[in-house]
């Protein structure tokens, strides 16, 4: 068993979501995450919990969701021995906190039991305190929210066990031995048992200790074990659709789109002059209307503290409008700031820097030298998950003209940004996209 | 009841998929598609079967999947009276064939019954022949393949009824009246009942005629009705994961990604010279390696028959490399050809036209005039779902140099094309994308 973790945690950095708001009344809470599956239903060689989504392994999203909840004191992850190093590297890279790795068993129940043992102090090297309540969650349900975690924990305190449920999407049937319909269950009388679930630690640990080999081998339901071995009737809590389990390739697609949607709703506009306030306000309005961006902020090139605040506010998209300068100093400062200020590389940061270049006054070949330098610099910051896109516009009349082509141009740039980290994959984006491409045509 | 349909069908156009290969032994087959639901689980105002996916309503994809199967002679769609006009417009616009619209009932079973009545000749204005076997499918399961349809139809002939099933993803439980766990079902002994299902027409029609009001109101399972009223034990057929039901917003995301994946695997490269064969072969290799394009074809500007063949081969992406010409005649011809040859506007067609412009020899302002004309032309063809993207490259040395920047440039263009109709939204695309943007920076 090894305790893994980077130097700074999300909770410490203030990203802890609801903080103490939903904290259960008394006693410590821990979580166990079985992650030893091989993901055979996904059809690829990589177990689904390690599949990259926007470049980051699925399980890292789930860990982030759990560690945002400050009252979950320990998170025990059960992984197979061959994936142990990879998992430790993920914890390191994404600076996950309060995470302990244990070896997975050959089945889901055995993996969970190994996790519980680490919390029970049965493991020789374990130094984890035994919690009052333990949450059991799936590594492949990345969108779990604090409110549902708080609900199952509260219900577990009262009832000994609790689990999230959802309505059935399909009717459930019983096949006969010869592959015919034996019985069809009334959909209204049944529910799908989802995750998270929570238990008084004593209840679930006692249940696992008594568990038969058959249960360990073929069982899938923790609530069932609590009922069978401890006569504890779990309280059922309605969960949200977001709790669904990433099972098939289509679920990875869906997950990616959901994340893109979330992180594309914030764009920070950076201008190098305060003089053109009217123009910036116009751009803000446009972003809201055309891209459904929920929040935008305007600032002169931010640094240090300011930058950290922006990132902590879940804003990963920057559009830099360079009106006054045609050199690359301002974006260089911003990129350097981002590379150091970003608290963790959870999502890629996209920076689109826009220049209006009057080719009658500036030598193009000189400019190209600078561009090449910026490309090298962009390669450097990319290693820290900061993606830099630069656009030069050769259009001498532009700065004086400000005609109707102006708005289309703005959309072009901002959409480029969100194409990377957001909107381009989303539904009914097509008509908008074609219009920006049309207008881009005239300016390439 | 109205018979809807455009002038030319997919079957007639030769797009009928497996043709007669999987045709059941004897007797006509028809399909009933209940589409009267309000899609409350999706959370939007539009019923999910009418939600646009890449600009096209979901139900149109399902109809396309059914009408590709030439041995399905009639497709009866049950829609609410308020959506009747919209549905007729969809059938018209996407040239769906063999489709008859009937009014939906207040529940799923009532809608299906209305569809069956139309096939039984009970409807006063019905002129549809009564089939031997009827398929019942969901409007929101767009990826149904001919093989599973043939399987359920064959099994229905033998057993009277048949339906596709899938393993359960979650454990199914029975809640008690006070919201606690009553019982947990053994996941291995149960299955999810999916669609399509098929029945001997007499069996399912007799079942519906005897059906109680309670069944009509609260029932969800056609197989159950056949069992209950006709003692027909349905044969259960293993279905593929693709049969899943679009239920939540995330399913729309997944569906969009799957379609993009499919239609981005074919790119047709059009060159205006045969001289540079080596260069084109290089581009083909690159497309395969970098974009995982499964098929590419090269041709001098195709027209008429050739173009129709390309489109019928499910290729909707064109990259035109203009080496010899710097005028816009070749893409104009291609666009005009595409606009007339496309058998139906199922998917958007993307054309990326690339020019290498030596600004030392050509006047930029003159070129801009041409560009503006092309923009107007692009607007015209867009109405026929053909999207034209043009890229001019100002780089005098380019044609002689052919250095290492060359491949990056190609990727840039082709990726632009697939960004529209394919790859940009897909998983682990990010690193590639950043590299093309890097290289594009030097050439804007």
PDB file of C-alpha atoms in Angstrom, chain B residues 46-271:
ATOM      1  CA  UNK B  46     -38.272  19.441 -28.322  1.00  0.00           C
ATOM      2  CA  UNK B  47     -39.311  15.770 -28.161  1.00  0.00           C
ATOM      3  CA  UNK B  48     -36.080  13.820 -28.467  1.00  0.00           C
ATOM      4  CA  UNK B  49     -37.011  12.106 -31.729  1.00  0.00           C
ATOM      5  CA  UNK B  50     -37.039  15.530 -33.382  1.00  0.00           C
ATOM      6  CA  UNK B  51     -33.839  16.871 -31.821  1.00  0.00           C
ATOM      7  CA  UNK B  52     -31.320  17.924 -34.454  1.00  0.00           C
ATOM      8  CA  UNK B  53     -28.122  15.916 -34.668  1.00  0.00           C
ATOM      9  CA  UNK B  54     -25.682  17.557 -37.083  1.00  0.00           C
ATOM     10  CA  UNK B  55     -28.625  19.633 -38.221  1.00  0.00           C
ATOM     11  CA  UNK B  56     -30.850  16.672 -39.044  1.00  0.00           C
ATOM     12  CA  UNK B  57     -33.691  15.360 -36.830  1.00  0.00           C
ATOM     13  CA  UNK B  58     -32.908  12.177 -34.935  1.00  0.00           C
ATOM     14  CA  UNK B  59     -35.898  10.302 -36.365  1.00  0.00           C
ATOM     15  CA  UNK B  60     -34.610  10.846 -39.884  1.00  0.00           C
ATOM     16  CA  UNK B  61     -31.515   8.775 -39.063  1.00  0.00           C
ATOM     17  CA  UNK B  62     -33.727   5.964 -37.801  1.00  0.00           C
ATOM     18  CA  UNK B  63     -35.885   6.109 -40.919  1.00  0.00           C
ATOM     19  CA  UNK B  64     -32.762   6.004 -43.068  1.00  0.00           C
ATOM     20  CA  UNK B  65     -31.567   2.902 -41.215  1.00  0.00           C
ATOM     21  CA  UNK B  66     -34.911   1.174 -41.832  1.00  0.00           C
ATOM     22  CA  UNK B  67     -35.349   2.164 -45.450  1.00  0.00           C
ATOM     23  CA  UNK B  68     -31.839   0.960 -46.308  1.00  0.00           C
ATOM     24  CA  UNK B  69     -33.326  -2.503 -45.783  1.00  0.00           C
ATOM     25  CA  UNK B  70     -35.114  -3.138 -49.046  1.00  0.00           C
ATOM     26  CA  UNK B  71     -37.296  -5.987 -47.756  1.00  0.00           C
ATOM     27  CA  UNK B  72     -39.090  -3.722 -45.269  1.00  0.00           C
ATOM     28  CA  UNK B  73     -41.985  -2.773 -47.508  1.00  0.00           C
ATOM     29  CA  UNK B  74     -43.768  -0.200 -45.360  1.00  0.00           C
ATOM     30  CA  UNK B  75     -42.780   1.977 -42.421  1.00  0.00           C
ATOM     31  CA  UNK B  76     -45.668   3.324 -40.345  1.00  0.00           C
ATOM     32  CA  UNK B  77     -44.738   6.230 -38.070  1.00  0.00           C
ATOM     33  CA  UNK B  78     -47.108   7.298 -35.286  1.00  0.00           C
ATOM     34  CA  UNK B  79     -46.788  11.000 -34.401  1.00  0.00           C
ATOM     35  CA  UNK B  80     -48.968  13.362 -32.392  1.00  0.00           C
ATOM     36  CA  UNK B  81     -51.283  15.605 -34.392  1.00  0.00           C
ATOM     37  CA  UNK B  82     -49.297  18.714 -33.462  1.00  0.00           C
ATOM     38  CA  UNK B  83     -46.121  17.187 -34.909  1.00  0.00           C
ATOM     39  CA  UNK B  84     -47.762  15.723 -38.006  1.00  0.00           C
ATOM     40  CA  UNK B  85     -46.823  18.608 -40.318  1.00  0.00           C
ATOM     41  CA  UNK B  86     -43.265  18.690 -39.060  1.00  0.00           C
ATOM     42  CA  UNK B  87     -42.924  14.951 -39.581  1.00  0.00           C
ATOM     43  CA  UNK B  88     -44.305  15.201 -43.111  1.00  0.00           C
ATOM     44  CA  UNK B  89     -41.775  17.958 -43.808  1.00  0.00           C
ATOM     45  CA  UNK B  90     -38.944  15.750 -42.521  1.00  0.00           C
ATOM     46  CA  UNK B  91     -40.030  12.895 -44.789  1.00  0.00           C
ATOM     47  CA  UNK B  92     -40.126  15.323 -47.699  1.00  0.00           C
ATOM     48  CA  UNK B  93     -36.829  17.035 -46.991  1.00  0.00           C
ATOM     49  CA  UNK B  94     -34.817  13.845 -46.466  1.00  0.00           C
ATOM     50  CA  UNK B  95     -36.647  11.999 -49.230  1.00  0.00           C
ATOM     51  CA  UNK B  96     -37.750   9.120 -47.029  1.00  0.00           C
ATOM     52  CA  UNK B  97     -39.593   6.410 -48.873  1.00  0.00           C
ATOM     53  CA  UNK B  98     -42.296   3.869 -48.017  1.00  0.00           C
ATOM     54  CA  UNK B  99     -43.325   5.966 -45.010  1.00  0.00           C
ATOM     55  CA  UNK B 100     -46.915   6.334 -43.822  1.00  0.00           C
ATOM     56  CA  UNK B 101     -47.869   8.677 -40.989  1.00  0.00           C
ATOM     57  CA  UNK B 102     -50.611   7.863 -38.498  1.00  0.00           C
ATOM     58  CA  UNK B 103     -51.723   9.697 -35.392  1.00  0.00           C
ATOM     59  CA  UNK B 104     -50.062   8.673 -32.146  1.00  0.00           C
ATOM     60  CA  UNK B 105     -52.085   7.629 -29.115  1.00  0.00           C
ATOM     61  CA  UNK B 106     -51.686   8.989 -25.600  1.00  0.00           C
ATOM     62  CA  UNK B 107     -49.305   6.175 -24.624  1.00  0.00           C
ATOM     63  CA  UNK B 108     -46.646   4.149 -26.366  1.00  0.00           C
ATOM     64  CA  UNK B 109     -48.873   1.067 -26.620  1.00  0.00           C
ATOM     65  CA  UNK B 110     -51.750   3.112 -28.069  1.00  0.00           C
ATOM     66  CA  UNK B 111     -49.405   4.588 -30.676  1.00  0.00           C
ATOM     67  CA  UNK B 112     -48.180   1.142 -31.684  1.00  0.00           C
ATOM     68  CA  UNK B 113     -51.763  -0.094 -31.861  1.00  0.00           C
ATOM     69  CA  UNK B 114     -52.655   2.793 -34.205  1.00  0.00           C
ATOM     70  CA  UNK B 115     -49.729   1.797 -36.406  1.00  0.00           C
ATOM     71  CA  UNK B 116     -50.842  -1.836 -36.454  1.00  0.00           C
ATOM     72  CA  UNK B 117     -54.422  -0.817 -37.308  1.00  0.00           C
ATOM     73  CA  UNK B 118     -53.144   0.987 -40.395  1.00  0.00           C
ATOM     74  CA  UNK B 119     -51.497  -2.259 -41.502  1.00  0.00           C
ATOM     75  CA  UNK B 120     -54.540  -4.362 -40.616  1.00  0.00           C
ATOM     76  CA  UNK B 121     -56.688  -2.354 -42.984  1.00  0.00           C
ATOM     77  CA  UNK B 122     -58.893  -1.194 -40.099  1.00  0.00           C
ATOM     78  CA  UNK B 123     -58.312   2.400 -40.959  1.00  0.00           C
ATOM     79  CA  UNK B 124     -60.922   3.718 -43.404  1.00  0.00           C
ATOM     80  CA  UNK B 125     -58.359   5.357 -45.743  1.00  0.00           C
ATOM     81  CA  UNK B 126     -55.628   2.771 -45.399  1.00  0.00           C
ATOM     82  CA  UNK B 127     -54.364   1.189 -48.552  1.00  0.00           C
ATOM     83  CA  UNK B 128     -51.395  -0.579 -46.978  1.00  0.00           C
ATOM     84  CA  UNK B 129     -51.137  -4.361 -47.420  1.00  0.00           C
ATOM     85  CA  UNK B 130     -51.158  -6.451 -44.240  1.00  0.00           C
ATOM     86  CA  UNK B 131     -47.672  -7.895 -43.675  1.00  0.00           C
ATOM     87  CA  UNK B 132     -46.828 -11.387 -42.442  1.00  0.00           C
ATOM     88  CA  UNK B 133     -44.301 -10.035 -39.981  1.00  0.00           C
ATOM     89  CA  UNK B 134     -44.197  -6.617 -38.375  1.00  0.00           C
ATOM     90  CA  UNK B 135     -41.113  -5.020 -36.832  1.00  0.00           C
ATOM     91  CA  UNK B 136     -41.624  -2.655 -33.926  1.00  0.00           C
ATOM     92  CA  UNK B 137     -38.745  -0.261 -33.380  1.00  0.00           C
ATOM     93  CA  UNK B 138     -38.057   2.962 -31.487  1.00  0.00           C
ATOM     94  CA  UNK B 139     -37.689   6.281 -33.272  1.00  0.00           C
ATOM     95  CA  UNK B 140     -34.766   7.042 -30.978  1.00  0.00           C
ATOM     96  CA  UNK B 141     -32.564   4.037 -31.788  1.00  0.00           C
ATOM     97  CA  UNK B 142     -30.935   5.316 -34.956  1.00  0.00           C
ATOM     98  CA  UNK B 143     -28.122   2.790 -35.422  1.00  0.00           C
ATOM     99  CA  UNK B 144     -30.116  -0.384 -36.053  1.00  0.00           C
ATOM    100  CA  UNK B 145     -28.396  -2.625 -38.611  1.00  0.00           C
ATOM    101  CA  UNK B 146     -29.890  -4.959 -41.185  1.00  0.00           C
ATOM    102  CA  UNK B 147     -28.455  -8.097 -39.566  1.00  0.00           C
ATOM    103  CA  UNK B 148     -30.278  -7.615 -36.271  1.00  0.00           C
ATOM    104  CA  UNK B 149     -33.497  -6.752 -38.127  1.00  0.00           C
ATOM    105  CA  UNK B 150     -33.150  -9.945 -40.176  1.00  0.00           C
ATOM    106  CA  UNK B 151     -32.471 -11.952 -36.985  1.00  0.00           C
ATOM    107  CA  UNK B 152     -35.562 -10.769 -35.136  1.00  0.00           C
ATOM    108  CA  UNK B 153     -37.733 -11.208 -38.216  1.00  0.00           C
ATOM    109  CA  UNK B 154     -36.467 -14.776 -38.754  1.00  0.00           C
ATOM    110  CA  UNK B 155     -36.980 -15.597 -35.065  1.00  0.00           C
ATOM    111  CA  UNK B 156     -40.478 -14.087 -35.157  1.00  0.00           C
ATOM    112  CA  UNK B 157     -41.412 -16.377 -38.063  1.00  0.00           C
ATOM    113  CA  UNK B 158     -40.314 -19.389 -36.011  1.00  0.00           C
ATOM    114  CA  UNK B 159     -41.566 -18.332 -32.575  1.00  0.00           C
ATOM    115  CA  UNK B 160     -44.326 -15.806 -33.261  1.00  0.00           C
ATOM    116  CA  UNK B 161     -42.410 -13.078 -31.450  1.00  0.00           C
ATOM    117  CA  UNK B 162     -38.788 -12.023 -30.973  1.00  0.00           C
ATOM    118  CA  UNK B 163     -36.850  -9.147 -29.457  1.00  0.00           C
ATOM    119  CA  UNK B 164     -33.317  -7.867 -29.081  1.00  0.00           C
ATOM    120  CA  UNK B 165     -31.794  -8.008 -25.602  1.00  0.00           C
ATOM    121  CA  UNK B 166     -28.632  -6.668 -23.954  1.00  0.00           C
ATOM    122  CA  UNK B 167     -26.801  -7.500 -20.706  1.00  0.00           C
ATOM    123  CA  UNK B 168     -27.722  -5.248 -17.769  1.00  0.00           C
ATOM    124  CA  UNK B 169     -25.289  -2.409 -17.075  1.00  0.00           C
ATOM    125  CA  UNK B 170     -26.535  -1.812 -13.520  1.00  0.00           C
ATOM    126  CA  UNK B 171     -27.995  -4.158 -10.941  1.00  0.00           C
ATOM    127  CA  UNK B 172     -31.781  -3.996 -10.778  1.00  0.00           C
ATOM    128  CA  UNK B 173     -33.403  -3.698  -7.373  1.00  0.00           C
ATOM    129  CA  UNK B 174     -36.909  -3.673  -5.934  1.00  0.00           C
ATOM    130  CA  UNK B 175     -37.627  -0.794  -3.562  1.00  0.00           C
ATOM    131  CA  UNK B 176     -40.011  -1.222  -0.647  1.00  0.00           C
ATOM    132  CA  UNK B 177     -42.877   1.194  -0.046  1.00  0.00           C
ATOM    133  CA  UNK B 178     -40.752   3.252   2.350  1.00  0.00           C
ATOM    134  CA  UNK B 179     -37.932   3.677  -0.204  1.00  0.00           C
ATOM    135  CA  UNK B 180     -35.595   1.021   1.138  1.00  0.00           C
ATOM    136  CA  UNK B 181     -33.994  -1.959  -0.565  1.00  0.00           C
ATOM    137  CA  UNK B 182     -36.433  -4.857  -0.692  1.00  0.00           C
ATOM    138  CA  UNK B 183     -34.587  -7.149  -3.041  1.00  0.00           C
ATOM    139  CA  UNK B 184     -31.644  -7.103  -5.381  1.00  0.00           C
ATOM    140  CA  UNK B 185     -31.926  -9.127  -8.580  1.00  0.00           C
ATOM    141  CA  UNK B 186     -29.150 -11.360  -9.818  1.00  0.00           C
ATOM    142  CA  UNK B 187     -27.723  -9.424 -12.754  1.00  0.00           C
ATOM    143  CA  UNK B 188     -26.651 -12.602 -14.548  1.00  0.00           C
ATOM    144  CA  UNK B 189     -30.208 -13.944 -14.620  1.00  0.00           C
ATOM    145  CA  UNK B 190     -31.783 -10.857 -16.198  1.00  0.00           C
ATOM    146  CA  UNK B 191     -31.484  -8.899 -19.399  1.00  0.00           C
ATOM    147  CA  UNK B 192     -32.497  -5.505 -20.695  1.00  0.00           C
ATOM    148  CA  UNK B 193     -35.207  -5.753 -23.336  1.00  0.00           C
ATOM    149  CA  UNK B 194     -34.274  -3.473 -26.232  1.00  0.00           C
ATOM    150  CA  UNK B 195     -35.586  -2.840 -29.728  1.00  0.00           C
ATOM    151  CA  UNK B 196     -36.125  -3.921 -32.519  1.00  0.00           C
ATOM    152  CA  UNK B 197     -38.763  -6.547 -31.874  1.00  0.00           C
ATOM    153  CA  UNK B 198     -40.681  -8.499 -34.501  1.00  0.00           C
ATOM    154  CA  UNK B 199     -43.973 -10.413 -34.465  1.00  0.00           C
ATOM    155  CA  UNK B 200     -46.152 -12.465 -36.699  1.00  0.00           C
ATOM    156  CA  UNK B 201     -48.676  -9.780 -37.496  1.00  0.00           C
ATOM    157  CA  UNK B 202     -51.614 -11.917 -36.383  1.00  0.00           C
ATOM    158  CA  UNK B 203     -50.041 -12.574 -32.984  1.00  0.00           C
ATOM    159  CA  UNK B 204     -49.312  -8.988 -32.014  1.00  0.00           C
ATOM    160  CA  UNK B 205     -52.509  -7.615 -33.539  1.00  0.00           C
ATOM    161  CA  UNK B 206     -54.636 -10.130 -31.638  1.00  0.00           C
ATOM    162  CA  UNK B 207     -52.742  -9.261 -28.459  1.00  0.00           C
ATOM    163  CA  UNK B 208     -53.387  -5.531 -28.867  1.00  0.00           C
ATOM    164  CA  UNK B 209     -57.064  -6.112 -29.673  1.00  0.00           C
ATOM    165  CA  UNK B 210     -57.501  -7.950 -26.348  1.00  0.00           C
ATOM    166  CA  UNK B 211     -55.320  -5.576 -24.376  1.00  0.00           C
ATOM    167  CA  UNK B 212     -56.757  -4.141 -21.135  1.00  0.00           C
ATOM    168  CA  UNK B 213     -56.928  -0.412 -20.515  1.00  0.00           C
ATOM    169  CA  UNK B 214     -54.423  -0.865 -17.735  1.00  0.00           C
ATOM    170  CA  UNK B 215     -51.956  -2.489 -20.115  1.00  0.00           C
ATOM    171  CA  UNK B 216     -52.539   0.240 -22.691  1.00  0.00           C
ATOM    172  CA  UNK B 217     -51.980   2.923 -20.078  1.00  0.00           C
ATOM    173  CA  UNK B 218     -49.044   1.615 -18.061  1.00  0.00           C
ATOM    174  CA  UNK B 219     -47.426  -1.174 -20.080  1.00  0.00           C
ATOM    175  CA  UNK B 220     -44.097  -0.743 -21.808  1.00  0.00           C
ATOM    176  CA  UNK B 221     -43.302  -4.139 -23.251  1.00  0.00           C
ATOM    177  CA  UNK B 222     -44.747  -5.577 -26.474  1.00  0.00           C
ATOM    178  CA  UNK B 223     -43.192  -8.993 -25.841  1.00  0.00           C
ATOM    179  CA  UNK B 224     -45.167  -9.114 -22.627  1.00  0.00           C
ATOM    180  CA  UNK B 225     -48.460  -8.536 -24.463  1.00  0.00           C
ATOM    181  CA  UNK B 226     -47.746 -11.371 -26.884  1.00  0.00           C
ATOM    182  CA  UNK B 227     -47.026 -13.642 -23.910  1.00  0.00           C
ATOM    183  CA  UNK B 228     -50.001 -12.530 -21.846  1.00  0.00           C
ATOM    184  CA  UNK B 229     -52.709 -12.530 -24.521  1.00  0.00           C
ATOM    185  CA  UNK B 230     -51.460 -15.049 -27.084  1.00  0.00           C
ATOM    186  CA  UNK B 231     -49.236 -17.267 -24.928  1.00  0.00           C
ATOM    187  CA  UNK B 232     -46.447 -16.626 -27.383  1.00  0.00           C
ATOM    188  CA  UNK B 233     -43.010 -16.908 -25.784  1.00  0.00           C
ATOM    189  CA  UNK B 234     -40.756 -14.494 -27.618  1.00  0.00           C
ATOM    190  CA  UNK B 235     -37.341 -15.634 -28.788  1.00  0.00           C
ATOM    191  CA  UNK B 236     -34.625 -13.385 -27.360  1.00  0.00           C
ATOM    192  CA  UNK B 237     -31.864 -12.273 -29.721  1.00  0.00           C
ATOM    193  CA  UNK B 238     -28.566 -10.751 -28.566  1.00  0.00           C
ATOM    194  CA  UNK B 239     -28.280  -7.199 -29.875  1.00  0.00           C
ATOM    195  CA  UNK B 240     -25.230  -4.974 -30.305  1.00  0.00           C
ATOM    196  CA  UNK B 241     -24.406  -2.004 -28.043  1.00  0.00           C
ATOM    197  CA  UNK B 242     -25.371   0.271 -30.963  1.00  0.00           C
ATOM    198  CA  UNK B 243     -29.028  -0.479 -30.295  1.00  0.00           C
ATOM    199  CA  UNK B 244     -29.081   1.778 -27.279  1.00  0.00           C
ATOM    200  CA  UNK B 245     -31.926   4.230 -26.846  1.00  0.00           C
ATOM    201  CA  UNK B 246     -31.181   7.960 -27.080  1.00  0.00           C
ATOM    202  CA  UNK B 247     -32.632   9.104 -23.763  1.00  0.00           C
ATOM    203  CA  UNK B 248     -30.560  11.872 -22.198  1.00  0.00           C
ATOM    204  CA  UNK B 249     -28.681  14.842 -23.577  1.00  0.00           C
ATOM    205  CA  UNK B 250     -25.431  12.906 -23.281  1.00  0.00           C
ATOM    206  CA  UNK B 251     -26.866  10.352 -25.724  1.00  0.00           C
ATOM    207  CA  UNK B 252     -27.287  13.096 -28.314  1.00  0.00           C
ATOM    208  CA  UNK B 253     -23.632  14.013 -27.812  1.00  0.00           C
ATOM    209  CA  UNK B 254     -22.630  10.379 -28.222  1.00  0.00           C
ATOM    210  CA  UNK B 255     -24.774   9.994 -31.312  1.00  0.00           C
ATOM    211  CA  UNK B 256     -23.225  13.046 -32.920  1.00  0.00           C
ATOM    212  CA  UNK B 257     -19.711  11.758 -32.254  1.00  0.00           C
ATOM    213  CA  UNK B 258     -20.515   8.337 -33.684  1.00  0.00           C
ATOM    214  CA  UNK B 259     -21.902   9.863 -36.879  1.00  0.00           C
ATOM    215  CA  UNK B 260     -18.932  12.198 -37.203  1.00  0.00           C
ATOM    216  CA  UNK B 261     -16.605   9.253 -36.797  1.00  0.00           C
ATOM    217  CA  UNK B 262     -18.392   7.334 -39.522  1.00  0.00           C
ATOM    218  CA  UNK B 263     -18.521  10.072 -42.118  1.00  0.00           C
ATOM    219  CA  UNK B 264     -14.992  11.304 -41.508  1.00  0.00           C
ATOM    220  CA  UNK B 265     -13.370   8.056 -42.525  1.00  0.00           C
ATOM    221  CA  UNK B 266     -13.582   8.800 -46.219  1.00  0.00           C
ATOM    222  CA  UNK B 267     -11.847  11.673 -47.919  1.00  0.00           C
ATOM    223  CA  UNK B 268     -11.725  12.221 -51.653  1.00  0.00           C
ATOM    224  CA  UNK B 269      -8.646  14.062 -52.849  1.00  0.00           C
ATOM    225  CA  UNK B 270      -9.151  16.038 -56.029  1.00  0.00           C
ATOM    226  CA  UNK B 271      -6.117  17.364 -57.876  1.00  0.00           C
TER     227      UNK B 271
END
